[in-house]
XYZ file of C-alpha atoms in Angstrom:
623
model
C 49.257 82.842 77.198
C 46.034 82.570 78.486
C 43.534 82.829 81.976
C 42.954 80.117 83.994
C 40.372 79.380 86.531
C 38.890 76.469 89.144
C 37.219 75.601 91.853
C 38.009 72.932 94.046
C 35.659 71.429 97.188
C 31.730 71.460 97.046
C 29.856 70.910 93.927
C 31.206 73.240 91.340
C 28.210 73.680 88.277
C 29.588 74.591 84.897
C 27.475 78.016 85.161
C 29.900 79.043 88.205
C 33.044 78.197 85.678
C 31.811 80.019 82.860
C 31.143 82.970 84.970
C 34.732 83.073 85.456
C 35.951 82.619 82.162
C 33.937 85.435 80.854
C 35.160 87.297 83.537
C 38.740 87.116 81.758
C 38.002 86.757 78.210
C 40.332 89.719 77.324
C 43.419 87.095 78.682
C 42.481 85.031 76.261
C 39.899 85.462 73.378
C 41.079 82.478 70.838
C 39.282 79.750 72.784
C 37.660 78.570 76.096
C 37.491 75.064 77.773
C 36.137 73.073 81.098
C 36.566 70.422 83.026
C 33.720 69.500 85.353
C 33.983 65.845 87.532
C 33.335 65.260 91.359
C 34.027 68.555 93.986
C 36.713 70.095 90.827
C 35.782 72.059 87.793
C 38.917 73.624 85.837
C 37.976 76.778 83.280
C 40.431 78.433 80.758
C 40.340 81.323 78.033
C 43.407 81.093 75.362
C 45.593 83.069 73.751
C 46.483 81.110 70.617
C 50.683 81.557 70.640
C 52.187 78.191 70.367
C 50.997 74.944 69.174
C 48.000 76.727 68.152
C 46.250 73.712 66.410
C 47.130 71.442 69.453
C 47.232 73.614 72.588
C 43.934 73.383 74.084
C 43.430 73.084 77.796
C 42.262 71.535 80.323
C 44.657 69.049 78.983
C 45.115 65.397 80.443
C 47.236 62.512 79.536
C 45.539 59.534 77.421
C 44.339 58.046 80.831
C 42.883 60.820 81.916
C 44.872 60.708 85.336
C 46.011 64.075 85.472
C 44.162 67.258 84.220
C 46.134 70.716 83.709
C 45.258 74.491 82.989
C 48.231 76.703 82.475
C 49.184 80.362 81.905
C 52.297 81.270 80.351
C 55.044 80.396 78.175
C 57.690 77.372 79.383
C 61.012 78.256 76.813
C 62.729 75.239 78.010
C 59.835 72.733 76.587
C 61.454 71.233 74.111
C 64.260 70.156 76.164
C 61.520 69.118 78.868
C 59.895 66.718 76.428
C 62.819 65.144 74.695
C 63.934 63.960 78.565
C 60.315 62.654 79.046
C 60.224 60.953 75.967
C 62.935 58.976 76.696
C 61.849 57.883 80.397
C 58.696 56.282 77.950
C 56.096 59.252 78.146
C 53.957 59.842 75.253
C 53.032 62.977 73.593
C 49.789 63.735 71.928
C 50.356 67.341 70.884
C 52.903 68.286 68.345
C 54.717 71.159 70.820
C 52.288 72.291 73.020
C 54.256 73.699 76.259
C 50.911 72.736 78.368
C 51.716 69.007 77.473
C 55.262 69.304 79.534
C 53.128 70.014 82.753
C 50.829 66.728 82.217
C 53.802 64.608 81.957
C 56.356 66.627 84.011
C 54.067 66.193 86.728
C 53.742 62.187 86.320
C 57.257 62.049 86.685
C 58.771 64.340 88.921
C 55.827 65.435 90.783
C 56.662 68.709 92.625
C 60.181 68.868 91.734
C 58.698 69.478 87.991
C 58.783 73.260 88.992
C 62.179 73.976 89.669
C 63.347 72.725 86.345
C 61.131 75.134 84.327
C 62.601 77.806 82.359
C 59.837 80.351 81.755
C 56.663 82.302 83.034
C 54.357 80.045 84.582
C 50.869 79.843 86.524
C 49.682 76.547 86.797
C 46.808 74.392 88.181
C 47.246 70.671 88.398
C 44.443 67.927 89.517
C 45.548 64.546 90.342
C 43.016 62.892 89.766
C 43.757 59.504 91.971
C 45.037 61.169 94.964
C 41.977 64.115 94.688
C 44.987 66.753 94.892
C 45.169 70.384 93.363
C 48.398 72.177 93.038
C 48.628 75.621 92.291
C 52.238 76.932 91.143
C 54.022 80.186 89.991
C 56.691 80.981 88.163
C 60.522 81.912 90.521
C 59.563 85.419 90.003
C 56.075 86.117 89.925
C 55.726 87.082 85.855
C 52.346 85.484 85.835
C 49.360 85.846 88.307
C 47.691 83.382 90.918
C 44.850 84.122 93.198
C 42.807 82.276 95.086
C 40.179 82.558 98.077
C 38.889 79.708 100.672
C 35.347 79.798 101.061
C 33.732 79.337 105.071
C 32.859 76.133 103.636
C 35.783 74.603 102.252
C 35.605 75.516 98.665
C 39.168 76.850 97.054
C 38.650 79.304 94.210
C 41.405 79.985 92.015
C 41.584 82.035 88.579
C 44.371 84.368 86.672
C 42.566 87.300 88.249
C 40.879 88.362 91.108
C 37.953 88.992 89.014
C 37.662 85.877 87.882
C 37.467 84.711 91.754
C 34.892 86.619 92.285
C 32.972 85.211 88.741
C 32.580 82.573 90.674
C 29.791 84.127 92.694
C 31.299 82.216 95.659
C 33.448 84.516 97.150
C 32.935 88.146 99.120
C 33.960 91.191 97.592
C 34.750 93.385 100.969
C 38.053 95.479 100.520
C 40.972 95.476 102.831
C 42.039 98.803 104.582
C 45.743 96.918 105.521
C 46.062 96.231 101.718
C 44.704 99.970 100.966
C 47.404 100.969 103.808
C 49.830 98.939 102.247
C 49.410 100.853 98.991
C 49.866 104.085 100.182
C 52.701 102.871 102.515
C 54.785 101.387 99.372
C 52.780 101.455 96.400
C 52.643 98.053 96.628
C 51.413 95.091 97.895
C 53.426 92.368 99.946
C 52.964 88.800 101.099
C 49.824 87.554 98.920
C 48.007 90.084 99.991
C 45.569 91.992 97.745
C 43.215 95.193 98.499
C 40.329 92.702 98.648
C 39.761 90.918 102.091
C 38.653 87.507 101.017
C 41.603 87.388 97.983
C 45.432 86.008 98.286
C 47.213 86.089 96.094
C 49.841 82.867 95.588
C 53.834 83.775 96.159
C 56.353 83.581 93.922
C 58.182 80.934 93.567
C 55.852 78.741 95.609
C 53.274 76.264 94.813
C 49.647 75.690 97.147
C 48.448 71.756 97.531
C 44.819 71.189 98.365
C 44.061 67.507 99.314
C 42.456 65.689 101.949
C 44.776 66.631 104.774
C 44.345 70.491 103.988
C 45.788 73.396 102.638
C 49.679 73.792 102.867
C 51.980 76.365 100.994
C 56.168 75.478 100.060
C 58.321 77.582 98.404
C 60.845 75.558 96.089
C 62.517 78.504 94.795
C 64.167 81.291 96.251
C 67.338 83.816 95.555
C 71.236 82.850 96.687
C 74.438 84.528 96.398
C 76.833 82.163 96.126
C 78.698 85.114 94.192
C 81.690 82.477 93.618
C 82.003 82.946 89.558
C 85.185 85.061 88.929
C 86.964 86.348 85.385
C 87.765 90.118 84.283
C 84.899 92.579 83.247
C 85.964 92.058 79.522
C 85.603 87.620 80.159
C 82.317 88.115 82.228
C 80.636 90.241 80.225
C 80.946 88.313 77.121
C 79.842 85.598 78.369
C 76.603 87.327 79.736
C 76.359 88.683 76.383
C 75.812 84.910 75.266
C 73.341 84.131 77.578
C 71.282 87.141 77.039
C 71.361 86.290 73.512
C 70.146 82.706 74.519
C 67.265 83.792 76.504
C 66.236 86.065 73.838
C 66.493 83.450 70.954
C 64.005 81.115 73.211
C 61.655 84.302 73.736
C 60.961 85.285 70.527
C 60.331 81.594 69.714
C 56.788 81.409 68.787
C 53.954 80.748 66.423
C 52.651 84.341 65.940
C 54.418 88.038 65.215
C 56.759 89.053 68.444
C 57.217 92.792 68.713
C 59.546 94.638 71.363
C 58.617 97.608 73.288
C 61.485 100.481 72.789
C 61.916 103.274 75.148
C 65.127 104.521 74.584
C 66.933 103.092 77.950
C 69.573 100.648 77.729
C 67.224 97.679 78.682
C 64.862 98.294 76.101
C 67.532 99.193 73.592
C 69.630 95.966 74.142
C 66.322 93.531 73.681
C 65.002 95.653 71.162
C 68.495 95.248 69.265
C 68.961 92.100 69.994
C 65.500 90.594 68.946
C 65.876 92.161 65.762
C 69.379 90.953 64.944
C 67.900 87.359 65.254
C 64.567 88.283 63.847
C 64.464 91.450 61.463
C 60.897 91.283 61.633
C 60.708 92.381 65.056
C 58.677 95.462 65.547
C 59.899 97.922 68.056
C 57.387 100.877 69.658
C 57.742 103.855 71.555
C 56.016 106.251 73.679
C 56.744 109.942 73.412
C 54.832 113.147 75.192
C 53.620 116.198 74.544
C 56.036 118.334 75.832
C 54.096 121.385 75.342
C 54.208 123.662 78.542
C 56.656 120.995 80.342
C 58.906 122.096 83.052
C 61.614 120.214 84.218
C 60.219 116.535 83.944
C 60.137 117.392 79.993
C 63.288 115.257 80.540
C 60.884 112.406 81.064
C 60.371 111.928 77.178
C 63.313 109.894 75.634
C 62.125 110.226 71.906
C 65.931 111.169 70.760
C 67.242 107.730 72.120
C 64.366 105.726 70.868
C 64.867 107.403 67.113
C 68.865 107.266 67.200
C 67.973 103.412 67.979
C 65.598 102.557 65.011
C 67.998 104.874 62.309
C 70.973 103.208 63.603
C 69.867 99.737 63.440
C 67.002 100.189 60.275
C 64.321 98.876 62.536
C 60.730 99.173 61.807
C 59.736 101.357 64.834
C 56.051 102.714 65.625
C 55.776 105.977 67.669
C 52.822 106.910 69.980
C 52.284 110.416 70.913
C 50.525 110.493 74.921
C 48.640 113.402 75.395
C 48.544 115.254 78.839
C 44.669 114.521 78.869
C 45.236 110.273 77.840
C 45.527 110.012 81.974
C 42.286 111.331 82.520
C 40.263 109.337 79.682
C 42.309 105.967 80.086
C 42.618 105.987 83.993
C 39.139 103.612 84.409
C 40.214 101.188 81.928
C 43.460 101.468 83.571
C 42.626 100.578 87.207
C 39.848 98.265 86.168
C 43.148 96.101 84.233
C 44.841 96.330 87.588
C 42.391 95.197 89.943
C 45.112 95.797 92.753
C 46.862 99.369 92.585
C 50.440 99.005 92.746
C 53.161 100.836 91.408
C 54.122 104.578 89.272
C 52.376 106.247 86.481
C 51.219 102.855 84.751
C 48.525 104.232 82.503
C 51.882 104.782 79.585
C 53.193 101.102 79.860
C 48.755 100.791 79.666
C 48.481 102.625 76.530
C 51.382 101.321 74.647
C 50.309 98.060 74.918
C 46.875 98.348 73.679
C 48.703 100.167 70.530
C 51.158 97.065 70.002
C 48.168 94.494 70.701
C 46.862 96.271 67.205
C 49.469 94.438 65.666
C 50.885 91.563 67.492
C 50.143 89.068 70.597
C 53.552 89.132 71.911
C 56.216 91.948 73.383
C 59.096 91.433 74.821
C 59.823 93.873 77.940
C 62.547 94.981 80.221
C 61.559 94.414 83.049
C 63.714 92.833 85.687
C 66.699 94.107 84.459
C 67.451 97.083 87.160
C 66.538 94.523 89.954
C 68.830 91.563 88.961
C 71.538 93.706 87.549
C 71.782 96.464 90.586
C 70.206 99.063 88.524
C 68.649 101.479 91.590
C 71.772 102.668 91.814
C 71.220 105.771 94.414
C 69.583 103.113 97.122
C 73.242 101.189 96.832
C 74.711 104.624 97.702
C 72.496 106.022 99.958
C 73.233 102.876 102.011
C 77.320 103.136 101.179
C 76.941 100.179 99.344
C 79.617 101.177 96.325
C 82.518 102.661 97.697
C 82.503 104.869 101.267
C 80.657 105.545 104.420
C 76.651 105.717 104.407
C 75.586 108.751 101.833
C 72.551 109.835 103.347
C 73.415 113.052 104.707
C 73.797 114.017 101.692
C 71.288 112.225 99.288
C 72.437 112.532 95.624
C 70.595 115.022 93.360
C 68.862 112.323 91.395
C 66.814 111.568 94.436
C 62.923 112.622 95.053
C 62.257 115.389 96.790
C 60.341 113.162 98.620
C 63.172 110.811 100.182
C 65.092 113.691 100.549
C 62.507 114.667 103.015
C 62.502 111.288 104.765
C 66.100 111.559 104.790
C 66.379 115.180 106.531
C 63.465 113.305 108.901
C 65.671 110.714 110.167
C 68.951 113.129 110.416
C 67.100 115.702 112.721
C 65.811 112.349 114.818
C 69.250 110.790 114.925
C 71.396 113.334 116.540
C 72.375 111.569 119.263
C 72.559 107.844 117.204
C 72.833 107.582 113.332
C 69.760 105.666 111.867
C 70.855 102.353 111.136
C 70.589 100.711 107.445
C 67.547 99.499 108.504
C 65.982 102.859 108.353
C 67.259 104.309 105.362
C 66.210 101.468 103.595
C 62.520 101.711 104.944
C 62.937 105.594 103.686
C 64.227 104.688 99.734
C 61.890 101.461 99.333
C 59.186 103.303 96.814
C 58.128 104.925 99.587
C 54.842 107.259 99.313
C 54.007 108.083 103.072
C 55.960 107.671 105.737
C 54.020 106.415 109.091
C 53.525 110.124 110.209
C 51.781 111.467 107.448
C 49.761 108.274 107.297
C 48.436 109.090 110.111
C 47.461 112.739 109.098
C 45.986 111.856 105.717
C 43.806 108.976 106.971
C 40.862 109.511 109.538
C 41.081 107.793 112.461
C 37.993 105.783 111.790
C 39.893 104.211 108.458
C 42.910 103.596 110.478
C 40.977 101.799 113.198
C 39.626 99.526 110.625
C 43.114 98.519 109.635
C 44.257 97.553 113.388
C 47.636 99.234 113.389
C 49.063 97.335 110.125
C 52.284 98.741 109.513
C 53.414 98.425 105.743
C 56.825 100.213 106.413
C 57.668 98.279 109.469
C 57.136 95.067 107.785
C 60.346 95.898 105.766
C 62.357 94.679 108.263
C 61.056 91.279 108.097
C 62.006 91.122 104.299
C 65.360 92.666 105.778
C 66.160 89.295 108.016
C 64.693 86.942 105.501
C 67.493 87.556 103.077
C 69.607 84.585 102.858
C 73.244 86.750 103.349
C 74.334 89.226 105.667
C 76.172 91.859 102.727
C 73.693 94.078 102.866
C 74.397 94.429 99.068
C 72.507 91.575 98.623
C 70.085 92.610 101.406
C 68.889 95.425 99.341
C 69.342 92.692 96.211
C 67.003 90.592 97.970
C 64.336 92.468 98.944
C 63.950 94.945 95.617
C 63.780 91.157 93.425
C 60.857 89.829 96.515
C 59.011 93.290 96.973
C 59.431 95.651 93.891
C 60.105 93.264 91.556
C 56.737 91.184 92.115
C 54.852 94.429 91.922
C 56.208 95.380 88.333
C 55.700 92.052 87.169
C 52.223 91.958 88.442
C 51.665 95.363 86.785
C 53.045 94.503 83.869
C 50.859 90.854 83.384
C 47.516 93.224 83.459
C 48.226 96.172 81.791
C 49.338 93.939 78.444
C 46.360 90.963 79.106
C 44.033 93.775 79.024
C 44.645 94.120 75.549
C 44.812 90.255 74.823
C 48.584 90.595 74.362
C 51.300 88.424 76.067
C 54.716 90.384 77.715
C 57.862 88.693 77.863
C 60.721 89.465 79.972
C 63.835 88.302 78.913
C 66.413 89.555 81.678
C 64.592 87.287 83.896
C 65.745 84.415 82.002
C 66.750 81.570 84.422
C 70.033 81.398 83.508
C 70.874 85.326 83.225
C 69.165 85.398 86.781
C 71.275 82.876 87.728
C 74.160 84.128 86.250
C 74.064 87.081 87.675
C 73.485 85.625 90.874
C 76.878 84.102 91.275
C 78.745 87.574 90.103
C 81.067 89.269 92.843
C 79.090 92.426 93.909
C 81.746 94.628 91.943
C 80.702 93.424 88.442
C 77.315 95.088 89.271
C 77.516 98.093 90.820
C 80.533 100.629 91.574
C 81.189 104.100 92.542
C 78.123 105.686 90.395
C 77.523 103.273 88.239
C 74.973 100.455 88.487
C 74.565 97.666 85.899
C 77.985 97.458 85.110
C 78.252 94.052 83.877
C 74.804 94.531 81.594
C 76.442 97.845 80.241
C 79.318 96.102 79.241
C 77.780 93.546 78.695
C 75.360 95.079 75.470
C 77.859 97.784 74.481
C 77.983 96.269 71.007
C 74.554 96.689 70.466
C 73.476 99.606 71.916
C 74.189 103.167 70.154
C 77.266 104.766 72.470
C 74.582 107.520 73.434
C 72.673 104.983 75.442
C 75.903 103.183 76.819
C 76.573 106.667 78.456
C 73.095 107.641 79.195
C 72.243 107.917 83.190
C 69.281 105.993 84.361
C 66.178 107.824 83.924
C 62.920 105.291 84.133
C 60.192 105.637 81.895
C 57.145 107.844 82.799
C 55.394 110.471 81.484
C 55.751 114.427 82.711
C 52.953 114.360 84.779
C 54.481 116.644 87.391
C 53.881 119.974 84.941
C 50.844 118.349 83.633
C 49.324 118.102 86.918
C 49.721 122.223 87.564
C 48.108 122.952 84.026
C 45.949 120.699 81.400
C 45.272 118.073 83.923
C 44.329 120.455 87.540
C 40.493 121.259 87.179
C 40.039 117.612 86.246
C 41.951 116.663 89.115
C 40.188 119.231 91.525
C 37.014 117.786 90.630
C 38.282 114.313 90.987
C 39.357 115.320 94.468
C 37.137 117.545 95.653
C 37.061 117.592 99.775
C 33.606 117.423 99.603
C 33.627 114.155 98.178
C 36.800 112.776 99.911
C 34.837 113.622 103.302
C 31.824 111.134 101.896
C 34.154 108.293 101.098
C 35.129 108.978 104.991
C 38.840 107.336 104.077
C 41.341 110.298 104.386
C 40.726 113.930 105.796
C 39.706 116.177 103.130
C 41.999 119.031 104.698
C 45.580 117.194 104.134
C 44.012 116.060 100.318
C 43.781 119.633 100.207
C 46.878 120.636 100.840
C 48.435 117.912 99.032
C 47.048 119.485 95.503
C 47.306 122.983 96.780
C 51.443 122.563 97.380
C 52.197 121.419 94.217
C 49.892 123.364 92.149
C 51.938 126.110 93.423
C 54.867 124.744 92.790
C 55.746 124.482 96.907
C 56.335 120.649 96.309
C 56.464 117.836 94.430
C 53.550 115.407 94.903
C 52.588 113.937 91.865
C 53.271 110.613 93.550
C 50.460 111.230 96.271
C 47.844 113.069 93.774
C 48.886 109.984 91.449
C 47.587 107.398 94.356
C 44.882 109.626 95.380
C 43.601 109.240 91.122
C 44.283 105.403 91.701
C 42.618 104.694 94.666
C 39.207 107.333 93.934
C 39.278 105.686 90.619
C 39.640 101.715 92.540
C 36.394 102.916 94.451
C 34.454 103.737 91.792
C 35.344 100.479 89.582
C 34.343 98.289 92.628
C 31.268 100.465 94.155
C 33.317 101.346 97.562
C 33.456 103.612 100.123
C 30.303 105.654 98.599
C 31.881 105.870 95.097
């Protein structure tokens, strides 16, 4: 694990490198290297986890033909080698993954990344042919960006700070990514809240040579849903593979811990980790619940106990405290760089408490996305059984939707809303075009030209490769949602020098599950039906029964009492009207509604914290 960093065109100098490895030092604080020849210079931080005598990077082969810096973990590397070794390639380190890439590349060229099993951002110079290639993992577990310069240079690194260590590169930010955020939470497409930043696709790899810049994807999801057997037959053998993908992910050269919420996904990895290695670690959040309303149902501290007493484990419990928001959420946002995604600053805190201990966690995230976990979007859309739900949303959905919903019934009188736009409605959804257009002032919105987060959906809509709209929704929560988690997840653990793994996005589970019929995954009610079955022997029957909750903190009550004169004072319209982005009178009433209990907005006031929080890490918009 570990940051990486280049610069490709001009005349790179080795101060413009080192600017951008010190820029990322927390990604990896073990070790630094450099690689500086004609118009290329390659910079890396480490994270000492495998090989840790013979990893270092840049790494080259003995000629020196081909130079590499890498980020991540490749679990299939052993495998990788042994192949290599017998086509005549020969290996210098004693297991360093990094080494794979070097020869890999020699061999197969491009085609190298589609045989990878693991998490992956990788920068390759060939040196003969003057080529770069950029790459990321299928799913986007490790981050890539990059920026073109008005005169040619390309400058890559692990973050977007590192970019900009460079000193190359402008630092304006984007009102269609800050739209984009406050559309979905999100961002889509390589885009990024900076103007001059991408940020490189899943799944795809970027080649810079002398004919240009061009961009291929060599990965992408298919449902050839053609693998058939009864529930009891199919789940056992998912059982194996999950066990296989966790025996390769706690493989390592350092302590691997798991993170334990008390859901079924953390449960199952927790429990499974620690039946192959007892010395896994597992740790939990819990909250003070003191003065909680209804989202006291938020803290799963009875699950995550009934776990470690049933099993023995050695489990580590962190209390959150309604004021940790307000003293971690700088730190927070600075470790994000782009603001995507829920209540983060938890998954932010956690991780700094395990990277005490331990430079590896293994996570559980992926598994609602490839295992049809969202399980009210499925029936929203009549996706399990039945006619489309929407007039009348189950109970388990946000207030919010629910409001979206009722929008589109009252507009659809005279023609029911197609799928199309009840899936733009459930898609993390924060504003819906009409309030966007109250809460922003029209000189922000005229700096954004009209971009359209919400509408873009139905892009991602047509450029899923089936027409079930089961695996519509499929597609587009692995391509949208997904990616944002993942990239979330990458920045809030490298903050704190420590690596996450994600084993339900093992290449062969994904795959796996990619070839089940639809009804092994989700039916009537329930979603994740194969996983359920799947882990019932290692999961207490508590958490086999257990609906899905998520994992977040109460901020809803906290909000409305320890946390409101902070936020008042946060968001006070006097200085919303100086950063002259949204109208201080719908901020306002945002607060005021919920405060009182009228609404639920801790979503919005939760963006609005982000974003004044963004501006004041960055120096924008008056901050």
């Amino acid at each position: 694990m570990c940051g990486i960093a280049g610069i490709v065109g001009g005349v790179p100098t080795l101060d413009q490198l080192k600017g951008m490895a010190d820029a990322m030092v927390h990604r990896g604080p073990d070790d630094d290297g450099f690689y500086l020849a004609d118009g290329v210079g390659f910079a890396f931080r480490r994270l000492s986890i495998v090989d840790i005598a013979g990893g270092h990077q840049p790494m080259s082969d003995r000629e020196q033909s081909v130079w590499v810096v890498f980020n991540g973990e490749i679990y299939n590397h052993l495998e990788l080698r042994q192949v290599l070794a017998a086509k005549g390639h020969v290996f210098t380190s004693d297991h360093s993954d990094t080494e794979v890439f070097v020869h890999g590349w020699k061999e197969w060229g491009t085609s190298l990344f589609s045989r990878l099993n693991g998490m992956f951002a990788v920068a390759i110079w060939d040196v003969k042919a003057r080529r770069l290639v950029l790459a990321r993992d299928r799913y986007g577990i490790k981050p890539l960006h990059y920026a073109e310069t008005a005169s040619g240079q390309l400058i890559f690194g692990s973050e977007i700070r590192t970019v900009f260590g460079s000193g190359l590169v402008d630092k304006r930010p984007s009102p269609q990514g800050i739209i984009e955020y406050f559309s979905v939470q999100n961002l889509w497409q390589g885009r990024t809240m900076f103007a001059a930043v991408k940020q490189l696709e899943a799944g795809t790899f970027l080649v810079r040579d002398s004919s240009g810049t061009r961009h291929e994807r060599y990965w992408d999801l298919a449902f050839p849903r053609s693998r058939r057997g009864s529930l009891e037959e199919l789940s056992r053998e998912h059982r194996d593979i999950l066990g296989r993908s966790l025996k390769r992910q706690i493989a390592a050269d350092v302590p691997v811990m798991s993170y334990l919420s008390g859901g079924i996904d953390s449960t199952a990895i927790a429990v499974g980790a620690y039946h192959l290695d007892p010395n896994v670690r597992a740790y939990s959040c819990i909250f003070d619940l003191d003065g909680v309303g209804d989202d006291r149902a938020a803290d799963e501290r009875e699950f995550s106990r009934l776990v470690a007493r049933e099993y023995s484990m050695d489990r580590v419990e962190m209390m959150v405290s309604p004021l940790a928001l307000r003293d971690c959420l700088d730190g927070y946002v600075s470790s994000l760089e782009d603001l995507r995604m829920g209540m983060g600053y938890v998954n932010y805190l956690i991780a700094e408490r395990v990277a005490r201990d331990a430079k590896v966690v293994l996570s559980g995230t992926g598994g609602d996305e490839y295992h049809a976990g969202y399980i009210g979007r499925y029936k929203i859309l009549g996706l399990t059984g039945g006619d489309h739900q929407w007039a009348e949303a189950p109970q388990r959905i946000s207030s919010r939707i629910a409001g979206w919903l009722r929008n589109l019934r009252s507009r659809s009188s005279a023609k029911p809303p197609s799928r199309n736009d009840v899936y733009r409605a459930v898609l993390n959804s924060v504003m819906s075009p009409a309030a966007l257009k109250n809460a922003f002032t029209p000189e922000f919105l005229a700096q954004a030209q009209g971009y359209d987060a919400i509408a873009e959906i139905d892009s991602w809509i047509a450029a899923a490769p089936s027409d079930d709209w089961f695996d519509k929704v499929f597609y587009v929560d692995a391509r949208t949602y997904l990616e944002g988690l993942l990239s979330f997840e990458d920045r809030v653990s490298m903050a704190h020098s420590l690596e996450a793994r994600v084993p339900l996005l093992d290449n062969e589970l994904v795959d796996f599950v990619l070839d089940l019929p639809k009804e092994m995954l989700a039916q009537g009610d329930t979603g994740k039906l194969i996983f359920r079955e799947s882990v019932k022997p290692w999961v207490p029957e508590q958490i086999y029964n257990k609906p899905k909750m998520g994992f977040g903190p109460p901020d809803a009550s906290w909000y409305r009492n320890q946390l409101r004169s902070w936020i008042e004072k946060e968001l006070d319209p006097a200085h919303i009207a100086k950063q002259g982005v949204f109208n201080p009178a719908y901020v306002s009433d945002v607060l005021q509604k919920h405060f009182t209990s009228q609404a639920n907005n801790t979503y919005l006031i939760w963006s609005f914290l982000n974003f004044n929080a963004w501006c004041r890490n960055f120096g924008y918009y008056g901050a």
